[in-house]
Coordinates of C-alpha atoms in Angstrom, one line a residue:
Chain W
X1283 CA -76.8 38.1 -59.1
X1284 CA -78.9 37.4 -56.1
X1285 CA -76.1 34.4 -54.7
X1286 CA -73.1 37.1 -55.6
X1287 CA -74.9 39.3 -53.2
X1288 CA -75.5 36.9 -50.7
X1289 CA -71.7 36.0 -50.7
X1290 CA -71.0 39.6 -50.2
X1291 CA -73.3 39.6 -47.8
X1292 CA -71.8 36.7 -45.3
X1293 CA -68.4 38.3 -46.1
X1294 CA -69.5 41.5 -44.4
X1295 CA -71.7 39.8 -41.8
X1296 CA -68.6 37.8 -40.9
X1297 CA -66.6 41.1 -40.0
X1298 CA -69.2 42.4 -38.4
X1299 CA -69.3 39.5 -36.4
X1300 CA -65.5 39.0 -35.6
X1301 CA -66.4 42.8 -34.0
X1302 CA -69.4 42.6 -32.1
X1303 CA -68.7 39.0 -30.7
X1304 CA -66.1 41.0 -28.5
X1305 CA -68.2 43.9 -27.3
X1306 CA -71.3 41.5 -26.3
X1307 CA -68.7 39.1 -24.8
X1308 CA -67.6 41.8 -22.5
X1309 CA -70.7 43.1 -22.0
X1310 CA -71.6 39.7 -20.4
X1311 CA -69.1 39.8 -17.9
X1312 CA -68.6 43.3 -17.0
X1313 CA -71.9 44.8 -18.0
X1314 CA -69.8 47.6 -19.5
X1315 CA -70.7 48.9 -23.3
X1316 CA -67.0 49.3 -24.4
X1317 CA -67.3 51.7 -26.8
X1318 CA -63.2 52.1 -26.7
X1319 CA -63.3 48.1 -28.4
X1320 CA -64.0 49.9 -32.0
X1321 CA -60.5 51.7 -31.2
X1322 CA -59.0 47.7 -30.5
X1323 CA -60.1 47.4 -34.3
X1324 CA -58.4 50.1 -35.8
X1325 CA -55.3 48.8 -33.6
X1326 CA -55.5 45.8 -35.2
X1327 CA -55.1 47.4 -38.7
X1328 CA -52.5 49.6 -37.7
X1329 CA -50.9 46.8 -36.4
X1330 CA -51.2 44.3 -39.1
X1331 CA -49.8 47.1 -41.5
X1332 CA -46.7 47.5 -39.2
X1333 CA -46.5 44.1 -38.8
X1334 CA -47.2 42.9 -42.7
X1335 CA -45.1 45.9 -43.7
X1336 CA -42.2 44.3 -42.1
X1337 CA -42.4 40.5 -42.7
X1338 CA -45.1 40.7 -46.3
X1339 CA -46.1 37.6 -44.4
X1340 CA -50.1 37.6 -44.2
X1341 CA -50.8 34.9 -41.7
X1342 CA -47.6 36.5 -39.1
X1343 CA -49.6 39.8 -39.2
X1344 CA -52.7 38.3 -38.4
X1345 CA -51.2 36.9 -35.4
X1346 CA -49.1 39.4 -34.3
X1347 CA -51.8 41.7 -34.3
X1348 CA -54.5 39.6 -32.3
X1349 CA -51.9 39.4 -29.9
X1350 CA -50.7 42.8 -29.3
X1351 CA -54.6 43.3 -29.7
X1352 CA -55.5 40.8 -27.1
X1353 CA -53.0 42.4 -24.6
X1354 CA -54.1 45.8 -24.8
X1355 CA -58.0 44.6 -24.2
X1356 CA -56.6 43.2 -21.1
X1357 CA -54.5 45.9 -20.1
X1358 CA -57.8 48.0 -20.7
X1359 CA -60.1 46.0 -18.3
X1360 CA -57.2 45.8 -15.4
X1361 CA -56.4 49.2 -15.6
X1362 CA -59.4 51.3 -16.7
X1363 CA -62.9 48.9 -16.1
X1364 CA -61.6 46.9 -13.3
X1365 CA -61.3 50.3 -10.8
X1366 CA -64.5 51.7 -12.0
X1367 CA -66.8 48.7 -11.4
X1368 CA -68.0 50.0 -8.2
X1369 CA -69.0 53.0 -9.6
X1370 CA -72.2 53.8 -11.7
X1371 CA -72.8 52.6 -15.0
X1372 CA -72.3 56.0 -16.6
X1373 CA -68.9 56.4 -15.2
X1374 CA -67.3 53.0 -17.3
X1375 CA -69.2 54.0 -20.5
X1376 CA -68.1 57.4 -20.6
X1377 CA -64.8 56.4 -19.1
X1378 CA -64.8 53.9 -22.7
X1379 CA -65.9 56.4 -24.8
X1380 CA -63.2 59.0 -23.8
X1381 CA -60.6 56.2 -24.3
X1382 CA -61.9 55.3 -27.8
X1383 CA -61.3 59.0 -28.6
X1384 CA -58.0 59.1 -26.8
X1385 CA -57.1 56.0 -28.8
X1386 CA -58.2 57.8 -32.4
X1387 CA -55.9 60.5 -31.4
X1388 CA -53.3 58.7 -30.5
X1389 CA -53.1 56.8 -34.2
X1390 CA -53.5 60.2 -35.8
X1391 CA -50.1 61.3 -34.0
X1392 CA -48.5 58.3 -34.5
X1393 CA -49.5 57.1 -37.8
X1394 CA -50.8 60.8 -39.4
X1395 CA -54.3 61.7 -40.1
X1396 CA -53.7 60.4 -43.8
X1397 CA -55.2 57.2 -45.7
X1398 CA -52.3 54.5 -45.4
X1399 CA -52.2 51.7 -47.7
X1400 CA -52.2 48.3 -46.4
X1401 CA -50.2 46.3 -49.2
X1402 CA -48.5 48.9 -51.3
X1403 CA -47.9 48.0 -54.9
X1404 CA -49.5 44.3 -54.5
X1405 CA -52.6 44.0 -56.7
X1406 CA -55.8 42.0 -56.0
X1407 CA -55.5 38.8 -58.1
X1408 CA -58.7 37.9 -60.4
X1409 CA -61.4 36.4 -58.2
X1410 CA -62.4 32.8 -58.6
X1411 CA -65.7 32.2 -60.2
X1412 CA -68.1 29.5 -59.3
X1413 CA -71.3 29.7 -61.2
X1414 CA -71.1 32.9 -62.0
X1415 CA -70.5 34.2 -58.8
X1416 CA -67.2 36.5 -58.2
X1417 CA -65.3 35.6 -54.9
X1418 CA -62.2 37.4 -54.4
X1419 CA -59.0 35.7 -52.6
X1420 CA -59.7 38.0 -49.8
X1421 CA -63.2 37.3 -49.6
X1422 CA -62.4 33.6 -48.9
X1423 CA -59.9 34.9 -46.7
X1424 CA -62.3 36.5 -45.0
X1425 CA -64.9 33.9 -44.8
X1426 CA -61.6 31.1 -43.6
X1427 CA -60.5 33.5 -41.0
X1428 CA -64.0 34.6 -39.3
X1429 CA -65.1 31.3 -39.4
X1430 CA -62.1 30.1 -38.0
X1431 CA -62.2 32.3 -35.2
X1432 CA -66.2 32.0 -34.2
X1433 CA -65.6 28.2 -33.9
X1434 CA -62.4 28.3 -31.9
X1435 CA -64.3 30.8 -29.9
X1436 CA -67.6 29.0 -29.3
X1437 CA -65.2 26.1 -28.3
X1438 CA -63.5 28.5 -26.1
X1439 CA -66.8 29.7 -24.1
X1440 CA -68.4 26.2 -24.1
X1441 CA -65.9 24.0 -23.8
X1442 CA -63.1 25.3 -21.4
X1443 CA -62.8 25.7 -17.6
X1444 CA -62.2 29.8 -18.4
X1445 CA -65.0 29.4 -20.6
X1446 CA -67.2 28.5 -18.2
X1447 CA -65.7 31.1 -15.5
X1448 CA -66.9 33.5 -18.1
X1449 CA -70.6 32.2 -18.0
X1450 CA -70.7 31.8 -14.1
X1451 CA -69.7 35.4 -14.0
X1452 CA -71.9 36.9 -16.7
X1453 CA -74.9 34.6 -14.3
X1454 CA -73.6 36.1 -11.1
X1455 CA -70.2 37.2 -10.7
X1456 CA -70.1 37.3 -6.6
X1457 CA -71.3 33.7 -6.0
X1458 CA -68.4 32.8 -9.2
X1459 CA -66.3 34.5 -6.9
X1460 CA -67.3 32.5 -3.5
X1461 CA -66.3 29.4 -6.0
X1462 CA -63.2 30.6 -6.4
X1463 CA -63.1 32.2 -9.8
X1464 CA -60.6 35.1 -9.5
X1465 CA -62.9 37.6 -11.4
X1466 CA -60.5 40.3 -12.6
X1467 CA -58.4 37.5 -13.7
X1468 CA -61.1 36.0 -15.9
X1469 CA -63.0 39.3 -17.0
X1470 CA -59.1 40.6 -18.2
X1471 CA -58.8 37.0 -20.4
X1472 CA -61.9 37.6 -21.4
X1473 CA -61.7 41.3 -23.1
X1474 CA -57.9 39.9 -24.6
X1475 CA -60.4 37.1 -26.3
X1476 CA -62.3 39.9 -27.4
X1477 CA -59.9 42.0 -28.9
X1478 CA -58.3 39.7 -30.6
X1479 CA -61.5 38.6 -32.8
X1480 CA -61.9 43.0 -33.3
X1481 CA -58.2 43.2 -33.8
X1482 CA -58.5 40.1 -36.5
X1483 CA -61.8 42.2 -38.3
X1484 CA -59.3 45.2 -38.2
X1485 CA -56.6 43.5 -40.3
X1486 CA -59.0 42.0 -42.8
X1487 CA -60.6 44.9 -43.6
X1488 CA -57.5 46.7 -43.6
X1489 CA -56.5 44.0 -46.4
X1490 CA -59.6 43.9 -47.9
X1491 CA -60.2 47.6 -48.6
X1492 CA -56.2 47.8 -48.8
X1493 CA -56.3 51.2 -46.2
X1494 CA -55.8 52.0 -42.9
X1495 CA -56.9 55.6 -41.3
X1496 CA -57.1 56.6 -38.0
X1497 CA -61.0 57.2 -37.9
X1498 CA -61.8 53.7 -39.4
X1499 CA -63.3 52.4 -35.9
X1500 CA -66.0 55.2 -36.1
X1501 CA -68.7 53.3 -38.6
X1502 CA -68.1 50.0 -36.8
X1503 CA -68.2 51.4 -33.4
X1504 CA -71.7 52.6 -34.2
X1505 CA -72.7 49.7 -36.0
X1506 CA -71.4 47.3 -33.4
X1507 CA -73.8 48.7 -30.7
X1508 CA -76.6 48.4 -32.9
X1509 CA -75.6 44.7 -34.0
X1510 CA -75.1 43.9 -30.3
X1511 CA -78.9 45.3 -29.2
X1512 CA -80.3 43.2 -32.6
X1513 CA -78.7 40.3 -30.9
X1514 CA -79.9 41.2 -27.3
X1515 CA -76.6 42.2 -25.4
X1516 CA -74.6 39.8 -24.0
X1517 CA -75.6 36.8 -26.0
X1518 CA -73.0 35.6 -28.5
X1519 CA -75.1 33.3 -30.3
X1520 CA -77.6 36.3 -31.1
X1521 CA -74.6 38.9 -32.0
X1522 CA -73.2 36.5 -34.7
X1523 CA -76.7 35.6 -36.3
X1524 CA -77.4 39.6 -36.1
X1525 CA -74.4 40.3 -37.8
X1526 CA -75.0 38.0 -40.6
X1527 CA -78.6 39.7 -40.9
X1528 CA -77.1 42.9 -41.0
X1529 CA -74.3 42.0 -43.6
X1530 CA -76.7 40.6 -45.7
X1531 CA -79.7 43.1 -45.1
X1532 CA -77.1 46.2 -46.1
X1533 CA -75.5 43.9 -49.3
X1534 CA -78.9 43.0 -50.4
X1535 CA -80.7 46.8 -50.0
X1536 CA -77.7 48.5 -51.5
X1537 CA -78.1 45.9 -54.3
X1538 CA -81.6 46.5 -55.2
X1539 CA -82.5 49.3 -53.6
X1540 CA -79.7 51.5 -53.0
X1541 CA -81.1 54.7 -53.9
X1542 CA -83.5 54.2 -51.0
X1543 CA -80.7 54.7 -48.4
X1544 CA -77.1 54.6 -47.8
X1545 CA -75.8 51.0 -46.5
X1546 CA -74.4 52.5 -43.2
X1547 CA -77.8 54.0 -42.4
X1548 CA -79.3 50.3 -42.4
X1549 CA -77.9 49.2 -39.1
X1550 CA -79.3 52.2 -37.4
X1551 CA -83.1 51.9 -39.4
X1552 CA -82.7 48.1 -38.3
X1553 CA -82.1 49.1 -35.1
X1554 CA -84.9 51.8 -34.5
X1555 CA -87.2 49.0 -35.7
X1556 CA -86.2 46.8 -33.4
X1557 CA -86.2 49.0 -30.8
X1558 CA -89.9 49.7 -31.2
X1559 CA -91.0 46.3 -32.0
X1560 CA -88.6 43.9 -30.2
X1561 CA -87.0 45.8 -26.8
X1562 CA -85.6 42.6 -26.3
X1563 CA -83.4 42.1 -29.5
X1564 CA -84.3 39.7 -32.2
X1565 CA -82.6 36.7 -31.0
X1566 CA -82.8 37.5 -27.2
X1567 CA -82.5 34.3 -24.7
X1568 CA -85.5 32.4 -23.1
X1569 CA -86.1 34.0 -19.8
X1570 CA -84.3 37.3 -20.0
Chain K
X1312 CA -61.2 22.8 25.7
X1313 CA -58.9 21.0 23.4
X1314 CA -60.8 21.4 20.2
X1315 CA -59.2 24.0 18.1
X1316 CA -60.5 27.2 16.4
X1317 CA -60.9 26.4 13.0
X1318 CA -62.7 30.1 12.4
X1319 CA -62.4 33.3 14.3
X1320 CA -63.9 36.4 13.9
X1321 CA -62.5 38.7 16.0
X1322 CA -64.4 42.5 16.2
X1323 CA -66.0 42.8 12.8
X1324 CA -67.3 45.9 11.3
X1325 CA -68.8 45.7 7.9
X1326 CA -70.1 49.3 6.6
X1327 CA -71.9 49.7 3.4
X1328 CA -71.9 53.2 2.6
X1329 CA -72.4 55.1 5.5
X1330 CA -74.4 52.7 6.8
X1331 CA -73.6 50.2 9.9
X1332 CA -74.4 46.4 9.0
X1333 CA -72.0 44.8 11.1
X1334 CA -70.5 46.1 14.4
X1335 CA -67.8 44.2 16.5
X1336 CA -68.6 41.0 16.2
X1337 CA -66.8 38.3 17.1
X1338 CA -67.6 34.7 16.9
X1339 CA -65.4 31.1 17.3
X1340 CA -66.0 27.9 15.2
X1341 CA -64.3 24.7 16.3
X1342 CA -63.6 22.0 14.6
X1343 CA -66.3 19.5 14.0
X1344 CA -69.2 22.1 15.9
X1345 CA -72.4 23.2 14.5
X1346 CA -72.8 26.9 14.9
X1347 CA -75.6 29.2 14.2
X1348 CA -76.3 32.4 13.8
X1349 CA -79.7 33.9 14.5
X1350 CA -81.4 36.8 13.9
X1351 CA -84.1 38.6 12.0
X1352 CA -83.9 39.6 8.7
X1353 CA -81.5 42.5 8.3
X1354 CA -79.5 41.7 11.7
X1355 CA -76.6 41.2 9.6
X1356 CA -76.2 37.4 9.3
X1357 CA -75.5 37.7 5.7
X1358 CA -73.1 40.1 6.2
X1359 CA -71.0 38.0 8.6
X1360 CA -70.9 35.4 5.8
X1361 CA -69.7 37.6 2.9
X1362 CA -67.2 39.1 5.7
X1363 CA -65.8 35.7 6.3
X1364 CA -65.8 34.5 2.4
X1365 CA -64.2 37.8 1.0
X1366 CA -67.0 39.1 -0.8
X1367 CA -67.3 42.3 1.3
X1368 CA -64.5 44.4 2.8
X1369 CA -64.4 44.8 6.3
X1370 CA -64.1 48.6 8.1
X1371 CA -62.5 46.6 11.2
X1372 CA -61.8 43.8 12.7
X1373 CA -59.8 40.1 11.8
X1374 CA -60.8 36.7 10.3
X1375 CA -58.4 34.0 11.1
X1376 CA -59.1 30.6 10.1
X1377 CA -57.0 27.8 11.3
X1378 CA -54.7 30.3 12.5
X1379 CA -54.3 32.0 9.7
X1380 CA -55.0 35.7 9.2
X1381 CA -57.6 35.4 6.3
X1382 CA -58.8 39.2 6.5
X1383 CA -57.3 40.4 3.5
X1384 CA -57.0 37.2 1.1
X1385 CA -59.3 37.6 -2.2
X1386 CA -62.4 35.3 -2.0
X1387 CA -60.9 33.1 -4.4
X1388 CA -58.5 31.9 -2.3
X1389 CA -60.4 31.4 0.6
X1390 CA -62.1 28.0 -1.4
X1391 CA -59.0 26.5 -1.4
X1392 CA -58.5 26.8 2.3
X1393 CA -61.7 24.9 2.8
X1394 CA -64.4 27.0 3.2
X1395 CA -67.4 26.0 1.1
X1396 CA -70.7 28.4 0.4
X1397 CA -74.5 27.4 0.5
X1398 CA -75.9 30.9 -0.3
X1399 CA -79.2 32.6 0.3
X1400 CA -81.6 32.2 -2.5
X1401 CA -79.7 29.2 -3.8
X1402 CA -78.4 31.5 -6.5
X1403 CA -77.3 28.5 -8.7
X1404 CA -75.9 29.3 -12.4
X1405 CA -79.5 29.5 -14.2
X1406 CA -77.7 29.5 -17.3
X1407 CA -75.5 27.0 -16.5
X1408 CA -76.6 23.0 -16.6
X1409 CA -76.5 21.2 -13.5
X1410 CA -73.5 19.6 -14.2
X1411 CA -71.9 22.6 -14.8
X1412 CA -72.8 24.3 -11.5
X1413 CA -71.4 21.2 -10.2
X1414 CA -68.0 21.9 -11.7
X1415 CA -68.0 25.6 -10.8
X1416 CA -67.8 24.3 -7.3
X1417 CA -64.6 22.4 -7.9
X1418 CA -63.4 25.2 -10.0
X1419 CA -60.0 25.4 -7.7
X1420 CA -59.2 21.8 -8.6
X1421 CA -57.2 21.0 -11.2
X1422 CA -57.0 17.2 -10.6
X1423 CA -59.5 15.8 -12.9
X1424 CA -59.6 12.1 -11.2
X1425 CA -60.6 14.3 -8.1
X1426 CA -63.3 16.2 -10.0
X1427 CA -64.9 13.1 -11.1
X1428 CA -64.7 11.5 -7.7
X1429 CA -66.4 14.7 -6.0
X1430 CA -69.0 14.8 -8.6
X1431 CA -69.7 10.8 -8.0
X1432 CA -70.1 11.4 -4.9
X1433 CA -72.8 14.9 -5.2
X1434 CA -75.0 12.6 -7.4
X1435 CA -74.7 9.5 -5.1
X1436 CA -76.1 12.2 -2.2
X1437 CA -78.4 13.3 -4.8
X1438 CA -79.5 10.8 -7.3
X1439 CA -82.2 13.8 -8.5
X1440 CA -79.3 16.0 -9.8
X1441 CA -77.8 13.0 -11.4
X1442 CA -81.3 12.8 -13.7
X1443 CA -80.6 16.3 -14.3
X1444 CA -76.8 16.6 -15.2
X1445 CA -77.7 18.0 -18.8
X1446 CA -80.8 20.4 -17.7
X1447 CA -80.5 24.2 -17.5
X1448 CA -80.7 24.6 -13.2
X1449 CA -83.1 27.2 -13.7
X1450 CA -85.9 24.8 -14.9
X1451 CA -85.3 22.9 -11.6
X1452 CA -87.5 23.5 -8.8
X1453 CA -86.7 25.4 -5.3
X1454 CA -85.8 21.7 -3.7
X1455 CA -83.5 20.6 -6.6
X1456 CA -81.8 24.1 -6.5
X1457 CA -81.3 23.6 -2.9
X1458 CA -79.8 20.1 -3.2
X1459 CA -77.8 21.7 -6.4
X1460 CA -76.5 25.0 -4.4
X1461 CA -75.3 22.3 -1.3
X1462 CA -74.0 19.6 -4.2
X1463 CA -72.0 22.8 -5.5
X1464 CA -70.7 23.7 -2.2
X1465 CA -69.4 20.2 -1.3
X1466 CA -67.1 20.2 -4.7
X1467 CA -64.4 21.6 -3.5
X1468 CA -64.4 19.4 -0.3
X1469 CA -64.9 22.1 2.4
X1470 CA -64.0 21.3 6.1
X1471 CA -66.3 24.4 7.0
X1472 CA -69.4 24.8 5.2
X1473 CA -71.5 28.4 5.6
X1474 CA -74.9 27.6 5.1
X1475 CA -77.2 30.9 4.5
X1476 CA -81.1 30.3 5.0
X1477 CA -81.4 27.3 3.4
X1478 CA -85.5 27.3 4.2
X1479 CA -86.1 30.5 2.7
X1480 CA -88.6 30.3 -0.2
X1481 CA -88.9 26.5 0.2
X1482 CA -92.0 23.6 0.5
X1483 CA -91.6 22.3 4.4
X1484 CA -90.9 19.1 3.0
X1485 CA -87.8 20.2 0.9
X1486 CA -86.7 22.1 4.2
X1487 CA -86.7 19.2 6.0
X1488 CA -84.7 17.5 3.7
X1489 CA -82.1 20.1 3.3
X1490 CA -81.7 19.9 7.5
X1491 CA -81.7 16.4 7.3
X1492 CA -78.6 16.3 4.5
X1493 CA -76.7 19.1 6.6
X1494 CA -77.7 16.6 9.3
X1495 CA -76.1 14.0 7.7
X1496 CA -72.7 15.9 6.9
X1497 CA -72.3 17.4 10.1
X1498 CA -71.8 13.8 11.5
X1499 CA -69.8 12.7 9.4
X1500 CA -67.2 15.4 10.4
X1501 CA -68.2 18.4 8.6
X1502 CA -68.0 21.7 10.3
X1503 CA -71.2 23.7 10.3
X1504 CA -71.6 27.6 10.7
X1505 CA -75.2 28.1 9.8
X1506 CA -77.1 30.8 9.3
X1507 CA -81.1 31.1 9.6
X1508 CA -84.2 33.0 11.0
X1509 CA -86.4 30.0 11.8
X1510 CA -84.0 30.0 14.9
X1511 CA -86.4 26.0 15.8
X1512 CA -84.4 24.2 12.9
X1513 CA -81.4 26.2 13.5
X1514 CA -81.0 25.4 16.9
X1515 CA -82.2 22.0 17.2
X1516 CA -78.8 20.4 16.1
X1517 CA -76.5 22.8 16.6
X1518 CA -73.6 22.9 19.4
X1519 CA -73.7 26.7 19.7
X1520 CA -75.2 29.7 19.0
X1521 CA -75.2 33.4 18.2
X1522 CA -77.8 35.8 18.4
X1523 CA -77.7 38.5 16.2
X1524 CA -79.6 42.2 16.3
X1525 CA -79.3 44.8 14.0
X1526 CA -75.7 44.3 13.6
X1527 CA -74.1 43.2 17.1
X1528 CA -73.9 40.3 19.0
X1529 CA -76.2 40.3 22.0
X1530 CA -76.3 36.3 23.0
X1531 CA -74.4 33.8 22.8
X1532 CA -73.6 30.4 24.0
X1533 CA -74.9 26.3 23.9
X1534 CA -77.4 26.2 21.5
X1535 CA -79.6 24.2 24.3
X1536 CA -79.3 26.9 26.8
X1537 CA -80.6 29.9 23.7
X1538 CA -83.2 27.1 23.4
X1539 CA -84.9 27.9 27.1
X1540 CA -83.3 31.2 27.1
X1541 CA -86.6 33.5 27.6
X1542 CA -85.9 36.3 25.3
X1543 CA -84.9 34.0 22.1
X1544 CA -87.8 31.9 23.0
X1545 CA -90.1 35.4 22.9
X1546 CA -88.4 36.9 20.1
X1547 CA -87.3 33.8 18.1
X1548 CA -89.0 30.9 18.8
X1549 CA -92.5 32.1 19.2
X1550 CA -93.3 31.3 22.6

């Protein structure tokens, strides 16, 4: 019982992760809170079902809707952040959070305000069991994919000459510049690696929960803030090990002690605490 | 003369805000000179320097450099033209391991070989950065983040290097071993624009040089002459 909830828990934490690895990688560089990069999610699930719809071919879906996903993020920093970033932080955040509400609307025309299903008339096949533990074919999916993608990431960020752009930047962006790092350039690549992780967490849920609606970016766009504080914005290492805490704080509380609170109030209790206790985030760098 | 300009500032006004920082200044770097700029704090040296590297928008004025108009190119083209950066406050990559900051100074060159060469050649200057190529440059002291911040600069082989305050904040021995490395480039061929309030060091070596007050231009010429010049030596050098 306890190890079925901890695998549900890593699932979930995984999602989380795929999301708020985005929002505290742009945050890094930009010092924006992009609210609108719940609204990339939900693009990534309407995608996926246009996409999957058209080809039944999982892994093409994925793909093709990281991509689109990717190139909207970066369309969204050029066009929107980019001209705003001599302005005051209030004007980018609430610039973001009238685009995440533009982009809800925009699905509801498009799509309809209605539940869609993601893989109409194909059922869930039995889940695998390993010592008594229950794993679904999505839930390894899951786990395949978001590990997949953190590693190619972290590889991404440590590893490559954009990576390290990205670091110089998030240090100090004008002296990056003086090196000759073309900043909007690298911040744009940035938020389209970004998107593409939240566009990925939209199709898997999408899959996973088998619907699509146009509000689905509301609970995650909440959460992610609060995952991304836990982790002490701007550091990816803290946002993943946040978003496993939270994935397996909410399975395990629901589990044995659901009727002590709803799981989507556990982020926010989690985050008040830390708030009071630990200004800083839980996993917050040396030195900051 | 028959050296040729390898910089020229040519009536530059630098606002931020409202607010004046810069007003027509113009200013001439040859070729193989050492040029500094003096001034006290808030004259608008720095200015000048983040005019020239692209960092801050001029209201007027031109910056040519090797004949080239250079006023509106982004600042990260103007590395590739040659124009390397030794910044106020060293402001290396904390986060970053020396190494790193090292290849964020050749981040313009693609040729690996080169990269390796440039870096060689950084730790053979400074064999204390090489005992440091894994170490996060914050935990390095304000010496090592000087040598680091000039080791940075030199990556992408500049022919003109701008050089803000290197003594600021720094023990008088590691300030006299930063002049004496700048010292050491300068005669091997590298072109100097320097600028500094302890106007001594500044103009000790240099060919030239400008001095700056609250924004404009108000003396210029050999940097021996400013030397004996009675008002620099009143208002700069303490005499």
């Amino acid at each position: 019982m306890l190890l079925q909830q901890l695998v549900n828990g890593v699932v979930a934490g995984g999602l989380y992760a795929l999301v708020a690895l985005g929002l505290t990688m742009v945050y890094g560089v930009l010092r924006i809170l992009h609210v609108a990069h719940a609204g990339i999610y939900t693009l990534g699930a309407y995608l996926g079902l246009v996409f999957y719809s058209a080809s039944h071919n999982f892994p093409l879906a994925l793909l093709g809707a990281m991509a689109l996903g990717a190139l909207a993020g970066y369309l969204i920093q050029r066009l929107l952040y980019q001209p705003l970033l001599g302005a005051p932080p209030l004007v980018p955040l609430i610039a973001s959070i009238g685009l995440f509400i533009l982009l809800g609307d925009t699905y509801r025309l498009v799509f309809g305000a209605q539940t869609l299903a993601f893989r109409a008339g194909v059922a869930e096949p039995e889940p695998y069991r390993l010592a008594g533990v229950a794993i679904t074919g999505t839930q390894v999916l899951i786990l395949a994919v978001a590990a997949a993608l953190l590693a190619v990431t972290w590889l991404v960020v440590n590893r490559t000459r954009i990576g390290l752009a990205w670091r110089a930047v998030a240090t100090d962006l004008e002296i990056a510049r003086a090196m000759g790092v073309d900043a909007a350039r690298a911040v744009g690549l940035n938020v389209a690696l970004g998107s593409a992780l939240a566009a990925a967490a939209g199709v898997l849920v999408a899959y996973h929960y088998n619907e699509v609606f146009p509000a689905m970016g509301d609970v995650p766009a909440y959460k992610m803030l609060a995952i991304v504080v836990l982790g002490g914005l701007g550091n990816p290492v803290g946002t993943v090990a946040a978003s496993l805490f939270l994935g397996l704080a909410e399975t395990l509380v629901v589990a044995y002690a659901g009727y002590l609170l709803p799981r989507d109030a556990i982020a926010f209790v989690a985050l008040i605490g830390a708030l009071m206790l630990r200004p800083q985030g839980l996993f917050a760098r040396r030195g900051t | 003369m028959t050296t040729r300009h390898l910089l020229e500032v040519e009536g530059l006004t630098v606002h931020y805000g409202k607010a004046i920082a810069v007003e027509n200044v113009s200013l001439a770097v040859h070729e193989g000179e050492w040029v500094s700029l003096i001034g006290a704090n808030g004259a608008g040296k720095t200015t000048t320097l983040r005019a020239i590297l692209g960092l801050v928008r001029p209201t007027a004025g031109r910056i040519r450099y090797r004949g080239q108009e250079i006023t509106r190119l982004p600042a990260h083209a103007r590395v590739e033209l040659g124009i390397g950066y030794v910044p106020e406050g060293r402001r290396v990559f904390g986060d970053l391991t020396v190494e790193e900051n090292l290849l964020m100074g050749a981040y313009r060159i693609r040729d690996r070989a080169r990269i390796r060469r440039n870096l060689d050649r950084v730790y053979h200057l400074f064999p204390r950065l090489a005992e440091r190529r894994q170490q996060l440059s914050r935990t390095l002291s304000g010496g090592e983040q000087q040598m680091l911040a000039i080791g940075r600069a030199l990556m992408s082989e500049p022919e003109l290097l701008l050089i803000d305050e290197v003594s600021m904040g720094l023990m008088p021995i590691a300030v006299s071993h930063a002049f004496g490395v700048i010292e050491d480039l300068h005669r091997q061929g590298m072109t100097i624009l320097l600028v500094e309030q302890n106007a001594r060091k500044a103009l000790v070596r240099a060919s030239r040089g400008y001095v700056l007050e609250t924004g404009r231009i108000v003396l210029s010429g050999p940097a021996s002459r400013l030397q004996q010049d009675p008002q620099v030596q009143q208002a700069y050098l303490g005499m």
